[in-house]
Amino acid sequence: MPDTTRGPGAGPRRTATITNRGRRPVRLLALIVLIGAGVLLNTCVHRPDALTQVQRSGVLRVATINSATTYYLGPQGPKGFEYDLARGFAKSLGVKLKIVVVPDRAAIIRAVETGRAQIGAGLAISPARDARVRFTPPYLSSKLDAVYRQHENKPKKLADLSGHLVLPDDTALADWLRQRHPDLHFTVDHTANTEELMARIAHGDIDATVANADVVAMNQRYYPKLRVGFTLQHIRQQMAWAFRASDRGERPDGLYNKAIAYLEQAKSKGRIKILHDRYFGHAAQLGFVGGAEFARQVKNRLGHWKSYFKAAGQQYGVDWRLLAAIGYQESRWNAKAASPTNVRGIMMLTRDTAQRMDIDNRSNPQQSIDGGTRYLLQLRKRLPKAVKPPDRTWFALAAYNLGLGHVLDARRLLKRAGRNPNVWVNLREALGWLTEKRYLAHTRYGYAQGKQAAAYVSNIRAYYDILTWMTNKKRHKKPAALDEQPSASGADEGDDKNTPPDISITSPAF
């Protein structure tokens, strides 16, 4: 049948071919439209803000480093100024706290930028950091002291440090000095933290550093030769929490604003002042009393409690003079002694330790001495069998002060270094490594005040020797500190589980 719709002279019919070709651009255009619509829809789906993330997961992630001023595991679990402050914030939000441990302060910034943590703690504000993260207003302001070694030339101003100053690489001070004092020559050590630099000054290896005044006071207890030359003028270390810069547009009641409100309340109600006093306030006053003062207290105080020390020593097979030396180191034989961290009594027991030892009154001298003795023996029993007497006693004392987990960490570091981990002379050195950044990645329990524990044991040994000399005229008959027979039930290195269930610790991958 002829096609009446086609005009004269029309060529062969090609309708099907024309129709298919015409549809291809239409289909392509439709596909582009659909893709574009999908992109628009996706861009309309915003990533949940920080507060929503925390509320949905029930966890607040805080990135910080292992250090004396931030977070570390003490004998009874997590401790530190920043840890306590962050724990309070998590509690106010009704969520759990997750500490994300990173190797240095630069890594804190990266953890916040990448969303690995919602908050970065333990940071001082600096222009370089402020360009990358969003800081809260500062909640703590600290002086910075120039530290040098006793008997060296005392520096009186920054110019005196030129060519002699060494700083850690993760301090905000280096940037400030480069901007404000371009003629000052100093070295940045990329392997050491502030505490390690102060140890080097005390040993005469370097000349000077600049550090937070609280940290300086703490380390002067362990290194009497450390001296403060001067305090830097016109600059203070301003501590603040860091948040992701891209969250600046979050809702008014978001995580950042809640953190500001929490910190302001902590300041106004004295919470920050209490935390500062707990961790740093007593540092400048603490020190190890010399032999003459110890002898005086033997005469004035020991007589009140000697019968209790002797009774515990006889009952448990321990030289009573060692127990007395521990009691003096812990409390100066003051039955009413108490610390800001709530340890009490002659043997300064924590509440948890007292409960485990079935002690109901830590301020009762007899109970305190009895409980402290049994706790020491429990720690000694849990040490690996390879640790033999008399070193086993000194290991146990270090654990009494620091926690067994950290002592076992020091042994692991010695093994890694190819050194005998079962002798005190090596362990004493390795305890100091627990404050050094380069070693922390190879530990299970992280940062610890190992230098303090080493000094603690050394002082008890000295007090014990003095008591032995004073009470035993035949000094060559000095008895063993403990009746040290190797325990048949010595614990493996993994027995100490001192991370509580309400906090999870994330260590960095190296």
PDB file of C-alpha atoms in Angstrom, residues 6-200:
ATOM      1  CA  ARG A   6       5.192  11.110   1.769  1.00  0.00           C
ATOM      2  CA  GLY A   7       5.462  13.745  -0.892  1.00  0.00           C
ATOM      3  CA  PRO A   8       6.387  13.357  -4.560  1.00  0.00           C
ATOM      4  CA  GLY A   9       9.956  12.387  -5.256  1.00  0.00           C
ATOM      5  CA  ALA A  10      10.521  10.911  -1.814  1.00  0.00           C
ATOM      6  CA  GLY A  11      13.255   8.360  -1.695  1.00  0.00           C
ATOM      7  CA  PRO A  12      13.197   4.905  -0.140  1.00  0.00           C
ATOM      8  CA  ARG A  13      11.643   4.683   3.293  1.00  0.00           C
ATOM      9  CA  ARG A  14      14.185   4.984   6.184  1.00  0.00           C
ATOM     10  CA  THR A  15      11.936   5.591   9.146  1.00  0.00           C
ATOM     11  CA  ALA A  16      13.396   2.916  11.425  1.00  0.00           C
ATOM     12  CA  THR A  17      16.958   4.036  10.935  1.00  0.00           C
ATOM     13  CA  ILE A  18      16.175   7.675  11.556  1.00  0.00           C
ATOM     14  CA  THR A  19      14.171   6.843  14.713  1.00  0.00           C
ATOM     15  CA  ASN A  20      17.003   4.787  16.337  1.00  0.00           C
ATOM     16  CA  ARG A  21      19.643   7.367  15.653  1.00  0.00           C
ATOM     17  CA  GLY A  22      17.472  10.095  16.998  1.00  0.00           C
ATOM     18  CA  ARG A  23      16.961   8.295  20.267  1.00  0.00           C
ATOM     19  CA  ARG A  24      20.664   7.907  21.102  1.00  0.00           C
ATOM     20  CA  PRO A  25      21.211  11.554  22.071  1.00  0.00           C
ATOM     21  CA  VAL A  26      17.987  11.467  24.023  1.00  0.00           C
ATOM     22  CA  ARG A  27      19.088   8.430  26.005  1.00  0.00           C
ATOM     23  CA  LEU A  28      22.516   9.931  26.625  1.00  0.00           C
ATOM     24  CA  LEU A  29      20.951  13.161  27.788  1.00  0.00           C
ATOM     25  CA  ALA A  30      18.631  11.255  30.120  1.00  0.00           C
ATOM     26  CA  LEU A  31      21.587   9.363  31.559  1.00  0.00           C
ATOM     27  CA  ILE A  32      23.462  12.601  32.196  1.00  0.00           C
ATOM     28  CA  VAL A  33      20.409  14.051  33.898  1.00  0.00           C
ATOM     29  CA  LEU A  34      20.056  11.003  36.117  1.00  0.00           C
ATOM     30  CA  ILE A  35      23.744  11.090  37.092  1.00  0.00           C
ATOM     31  CA  GLY A  36      23.518  14.780  37.837  1.00  0.00           C
ATOM     32  CA  ALA A  37      20.461  14.249  39.968  1.00  0.00           C
ATOM     33  CA  GLY A  38      22.300  11.533  41.880  1.00  0.00           C
ATOM     34  CA  VAL A  39      25.218  13.835  42.492  1.00  0.00           C
ATOM     35  CA  LEU A  40      22.876  16.534  43.739  1.00  0.00           C
ATOM     36  CA  LEU A  41      21.165  14.077  46.046  1.00  0.00           C
ATOM     37  CA  ASN A  42      24.481  12.874  47.397  1.00  0.00           C
ATOM     38  CA  THR A  43      25.690  16.388  48.083  1.00  0.00           C
ATOM     39  CA  CYS A  44      22.511  17.004  50.018  1.00  0.00           C
ATOM     40  CA  VAL A  45      23.390  14.119  52.412  1.00  0.00           C
ATOM     41  CA  HIS A  46      25.715  15.766  54.923  1.00  0.00           C
ATOM     42  CA  ARG A  47      28.219  13.890  57.042  1.00  0.00           C
ATOM     43  CA  PRO A  48      26.876  13.769  60.607  1.00  0.00           C
ATOM     44  CA  ASP A  49      28.378  16.485  62.773  1.00  0.00           C
ATOM     45  CA  ALA A  50      30.717  15.600  65.632  1.00  0.00           C
ATOM     46  CA  LEU A  51      28.063  15.596  68.333  1.00  0.00           C
ATOM     47  CA  THR A  52      25.783  13.329  66.293  1.00  0.00           C
ATOM     48  CA  GLN A  53      28.681  10.915  65.740  1.00  0.00           C
ATOM     49  CA  VAL A  54      29.355  10.789  69.473  1.00  0.00           C
ATOM     50  CA  GLN A  55      25.697  10.331  70.379  1.00  0.00           C
ATOM     51  CA  ARG A  56      25.141   7.548  67.815  1.00  0.00           C
ATOM     52  CA  SER A  57      28.278   5.609  68.775  1.00  0.00           C
ATOM     53  CA  GLY A  58      28.085   6.289  72.510  1.00  0.00           C
ATOM     54  CA  VAL A  59      31.845   6.984  72.467  1.00  0.00           C
ATOM     55  CA  LEU A  60      33.892  10.188  72.630  1.00  0.00           C
ATOM     56  CA  ARG A  61      37.261   9.736  70.907  1.00  0.00           C
ATOM     57  CA  VAL A  62      40.074  11.919  72.278  1.00  0.00           C
ATOM     58  CA  ALA A  63      43.555  11.874  70.769  1.00  0.00           C
ATOM     59  CA  THR A  64      46.557  12.621  72.969  1.00  0.00           C
ATOM     60  CA  ILE A  65      50.065  11.445  73.779  1.00  0.00           C
ATOM     61  CA  ASN A  66      51.517   9.455  76.659  1.00  0.00           C
ATOM     62  CA  SER A  67      53.098  11.968  79.024  1.00  0.00           C
ATOM     63  CA  ALA A  68      53.092  13.199  82.607  1.00  0.00           C
ATOM     64  CA  THR A  69      50.890  16.153  81.686  1.00  0.00           C
ATOM     65  CA  THR A  70      48.324  14.334  79.546  1.00  0.00           C
ATOM     66  CA  TYR A  71      47.590  10.631  80.004  1.00  0.00           C
ATOM     67  CA  TYR A  72      49.350   7.546  81.329  1.00  0.00           C
ATOM     68  CA  LEU A  73      48.557   4.316  83.156  1.00  0.00           C
ATOM     69  CA  GLY A  74      49.231   4.523  86.870  1.00  0.00           C
ATOM     70  CA  PRO A  75      49.322   1.624  89.345  1.00  0.00           C
ATOM     71  CA  GLN A  76      45.524   1.573  89.488  1.00  0.00           C
ATOM     72  CA  GLY A  77      44.665   2.518  85.920  1.00  0.00           C
ATOM     73  CA  PRO A  78      44.512   5.580  83.654  1.00  0.00           C
ATOM     74  CA  LYS A  79      45.714   8.895  85.065  1.00  0.00           C
ATOM     75  CA  GLY A  80      46.715  12.336  83.906  1.00  0.00           C
ATOM     76  CA  PHE A  81      45.401  15.884  83.838  1.00  0.00           C
ATOM     77  CA  GLU A  82      44.020  15.685  80.293  1.00  0.00           C
ATOM     78  CA  TYR A  83      42.589  12.209  80.884  1.00  0.00           C
ATOM     79  CA  ASP A  84      40.622  13.318  83.936  1.00  0.00           C
ATOM     80  CA  LEU A  85      39.394  16.429  82.142  1.00  0.00           C
ATOM     81  CA  ALA A  86      38.265  14.473  79.076  1.00  0.00           C
ATOM     82  CA  ARG A  87      36.651  11.785  81.206  1.00  0.00           C
ATOM     83  CA  GLY A  88      34.558  14.460  82.898  1.00  0.00           C
ATOM     84  CA  PHE A  89      33.400  15.771  79.528  1.00  0.00           C
ATOM     85  CA  ALA A  90      32.473  12.306  78.299  1.00  0.00           C
ATOM     86  CA  LYS A  91      30.508  11.740  81.479  1.00  0.00           C
ATOM     87  CA  SER A  92      28.654  15.025  80.972  1.00  0.00           C
ATOM     88  CA  LEU A  93      27.630  13.782  77.513  1.00  0.00           C
ATOM     89  CA  GLY A  94      26.544  10.400  78.856  1.00  0.00           C
ATOM     90  CA  VAL A  95      29.051   8.481  76.702  1.00  0.00           C
ATOM     91  CA  LYS A  96      32.213   6.447  77.170  1.00  0.00           C
ATOM     92  CA  LEU A  97      35.690   7.846  76.689  1.00  0.00           C
ATOM     93  CA  LYS A  98      38.066   6.336  74.155  1.00  0.00           C
ATOM     94  CA  ILE A  99      41.679   7.513  74.372  1.00  0.00           C
ATOM     95  CA  VAL A 100      43.440   7.422  71.015  1.00  0.00           C
ATOM     96  CA  VAL A 101      47.158   7.342  71.839  1.00  0.00           C
ATOM     97  CA  VAL A 102      49.380   8.906  69.169  1.00  0.00           C
ATOM     98  CA  PRO A 103      53.181   9.280  69.111  1.00  0.00           C
ATOM     99  CA  ASP A 104      53.476  13.076  69.152  1.00  0.00           C
ATOM    100  CA  ARG A 105      51.520  16.324  69.057  1.00  0.00           C
ATOM    101  CA  ALA A 106      51.689  16.577  65.286  1.00  0.00           C
ATOM    102  CA  ALA A 107      49.847  13.256  65.189  1.00  0.00           C
ATOM    103  CA  ILE A 108      47.152  14.699  67.481  1.00  0.00           C
ATOM    104  CA  ILE A 109      46.441  17.314  64.822  1.00  0.00           C
ATOM    105  CA  ARG A 110      46.300  14.671  62.091  1.00  0.00           C
ATOM    106  CA  ALA A 111      43.958  12.487  64.141  1.00  0.00           C
ATOM    107  CA  VAL A 112      41.518  15.388  64.472  1.00  0.00           C
ATOM    108  CA  GLU A 113      41.799  16.414  60.807  1.00  0.00           C
ATOM    109  CA  THR A 114      41.110  12.888  59.559  1.00  0.00           C
ATOM    110  CA  GLY A 115      38.233  12.266  61.964  1.00  0.00           C
ATOM    111  CA  ARG A 116      40.064   9.529  63.854  1.00  0.00           C
ATOM    112  CA  ALA A 117      39.285  11.531  66.997  1.00  0.00           C
ATOM    113  CA  GLN A 118      36.701  14.218  67.673  1.00  0.00           C
ATOM    114  CA  ILE A 119      38.993  16.066  70.097  1.00  0.00           C
ATOM    115  CA  GLY A 120      42.728  16.611  70.357  1.00  0.00           C
ATOM    116  CA  ALA A 121      43.986  17.125  73.929  1.00  0.00           C
ATOM    117  CA  GLY A 122      47.343  18.174  75.332  1.00  0.00           C
ATOM    118  CA  LEU A 123      48.013  20.907  72.765  1.00  0.00           C
ATOM    119  CA  ALA A 124      49.271  24.457  73.189  1.00  0.00           C
ATOM    120  CA  ILE A 125      47.777  27.034  70.847  1.00  0.00           C
ATOM    121  CA  SER A 126      50.071  28.284  68.091  1.00  0.00           C
ATOM    122  CA  PRO A 127      49.402  30.125  64.806  1.00  0.00           C
ATOM    123  CA  ALA A 128      50.535  27.120  62.750  1.00  0.00           C
ATOM    124  CA  ARG A 129      48.185  24.769  64.588  1.00  0.00           C
ATOM    125  CA  ASP A 130      45.353  27.283  64.632  1.00  0.00           C
ATOM    126  CA  ALA A 131      45.413  27.304  60.826  1.00  0.00           C
ATOM    127  CA  ARG A 132      44.662  23.569  60.758  1.00  0.00           C
ATOM    128  CA  VAL A 133      42.248  22.968  63.642  1.00  0.00           C
ATOM    129  CA  ARG A 134      39.622  24.827  65.627  1.00  0.00           C
ATOM    130  CA  PHE A 135      40.727  25.532  69.200  1.00  0.00           C
ATOM    131  CA  THR A 136      38.550  26.168  72.213  1.00  0.00           C
ATOM    132  CA  PRO A 137      39.408  29.175  74.347  1.00  0.00           C
ATOM    133  CA  PRO A 138      42.398  28.226  76.563  1.00  0.00           C
ATOM    134  CA  TYR A 139      41.543  26.523  79.833  1.00  0.00           C
ATOM    135  CA  LEU A 140      45.046  26.508  81.336  1.00  0.00           C
ATOM    136  CA  SER A 141      47.926  28.947  81.120  1.00  0.00           C
ATOM    137  CA  SER A 142      51.405  27.900  82.265  1.00  0.00           C
ATOM    138  CA  LYS A 143      54.761  29.586  82.616  1.00  0.00           C
ATOM    139  CA  LEU A 144      57.747  28.474  80.570  1.00  0.00           C
ATOM    140  CA  ASP A 145      61.068  28.068  82.359  1.00  0.00           C
ATOM    141  CA  ALA A 146      64.580  28.027  80.926  1.00  0.00           C
ATOM    142  CA  VAL A 147      66.333  25.028  82.491  1.00  0.00           C
ATOM    143  CA  TYR A 148      70.061  24.501  82.903  1.00  0.00           C
ATOM    144  CA  ARG A 149      72.453  22.427  85.027  1.00  0.00           C
ATOM    145  CA  GLN A 150      73.684  23.395  88.478  1.00  0.00           C
ATOM    146  CA  HIS A 151      77.198  24.929  88.567  1.00  0.00           C
ATOM    147  CA  GLU A 152      76.977  25.956  84.917  1.00  0.00           C
ATOM    148  CA  ASN A 153      76.673  29.574  83.859  1.00  0.00           C
ATOM    149  CA  LYS A 154      73.195  30.700  84.775  1.00  0.00           C
ATOM    150  CA  PRO A 155      71.261  32.039  81.766  1.00  0.00           C
ATOM    151  CA  LYS A 156      69.371  35.225  82.554  1.00  0.00           C
ATOM    152  CA  LYS A 157      67.744  35.985  79.210  1.00  0.00           C
ATOM    153  CA  LEU A 158      66.976  34.312  75.898  1.00  0.00           C
ATOM    154  CA  ALA A 159      70.124  35.668  74.251  1.00  0.00           C
ATOM    155  CA  ASP A 160      72.191  33.710  76.786  1.00  0.00           C
ATOM    156  CA  LEU A 161      70.696  30.471  75.405  1.00  0.00           C
ATOM    157  CA  SER A 162      71.708  31.094  71.795  1.00  0.00           C
ATOM    158  CA  GLY A 163      73.694  28.126  70.536  1.00  0.00           C
ATOM    159  CA  HIS A 164      72.960  26.127  73.702  1.00  0.00           C
ATOM    160  CA  LEU A 165      69.201  25.629  73.587  1.00  0.00           C
ATOM    161  CA  VAL A 166      67.642  22.278  72.588  1.00  0.00           C
ATOM    162  CA  LEU A 167      63.875  21.856  72.124  1.00  0.00           C
ATOM    163  CA  PRO A 168      61.674  18.842  71.309  1.00  0.00           C
ATOM    164  CA  ASP A 169      60.227  18.858  67.812  1.00  0.00           C
ATOM    165  CA  ASP A 170      56.561  18.869  68.825  1.00  0.00           C
ATOM    166  CA  THR A 171      56.561  22.059  70.871  1.00  0.00           C
ATOM    167  CA  ALA A 172      54.788  25.222  69.740  1.00  0.00           C
ATOM    168  CA  LEU A 173      57.638  27.266  71.200  1.00  0.00           C
ATOM    169  CA  ALA A 174      59.987  26.616  68.269  1.00  0.00           C
ATOM    170  CA  ASP A 175      57.686  28.433  65.840  1.00  0.00           C
ATOM    171  CA  TRP A 176      57.280  31.339  68.251  1.00  0.00           C
ATOM    172  CA  LEU A 177      61.032  31.704  68.693  1.00  0.00           C
ATOM    173  CA  ARG A 178      61.651  31.651  64.939  1.00  0.00           C
ATOM    174  CA  GLN A 179      59.135  34.466  64.470  1.00  0.00           C
ATOM    175  CA  ARG A 180      59.989  36.641  67.460  1.00  0.00           C
ATOM    176  CA  HIS A 181      63.715  35.918  67.891  1.00  0.00           C
ATOM    177  CA  PRO A 182      65.181  35.117  64.471  1.00  0.00           C
ATOM    178  CA  ASP A 183      68.733  35.703  65.717  1.00  0.00           C
ATOM    179  CA  LEU A 184      68.415  33.041  68.430  1.00  0.00           C
ATOM    180  CA  HIS A 185      70.197  29.829  67.437  1.00  0.00           C
ATOM    181  CA  PHE A 186      68.703  26.616  68.816  1.00  0.00           C
ATOM    182  CA  THR A 187      68.456  22.925  67.961  1.00  0.00           C
ATOM    183  CA  VAL A 188      65.291  20.855  67.550  1.00  0.00           C
ATOM    184  CA  ASP A 189      65.675  17.219  68.615  1.00  0.00           C
ATOM    185  CA  HIS A 190      63.329  15.000  66.617  1.00  0.00           C
ATOM    186  CA  THR A 191      63.826  11.952  68.856  1.00  0.00           C
ATOM    187  CA  ALA A 192      63.301  13.299  72.379  1.00  0.00           C
ATOM    188  CA  ASN A 193      60.502  14.733  74.457  1.00  0.00           C
ATOM    189  CA  THR A 194      60.822  17.408  77.148  1.00  0.00           C
ATOM    190  CA  GLU A 195      61.452  14.971  80.002  1.00  0.00           C
ATOM    191  CA  GLU A 196      64.265  13.246  78.146  1.00  0.00           C
ATOM    192  CA  LEU A 197      65.915  16.599  77.401  1.00  0.00           C
ATOM    193  CA  MET A 198      65.875  17.500  81.106  1.00  0.00           C
ATOM    194  CA  ALA A 199      67.495  14.154  81.916  1.00  0.00           C
ATOM    195  CA  ARG A 200      70.242  14.963  79.407  1.00  0.00           C
TER     196      ARG A 200
END
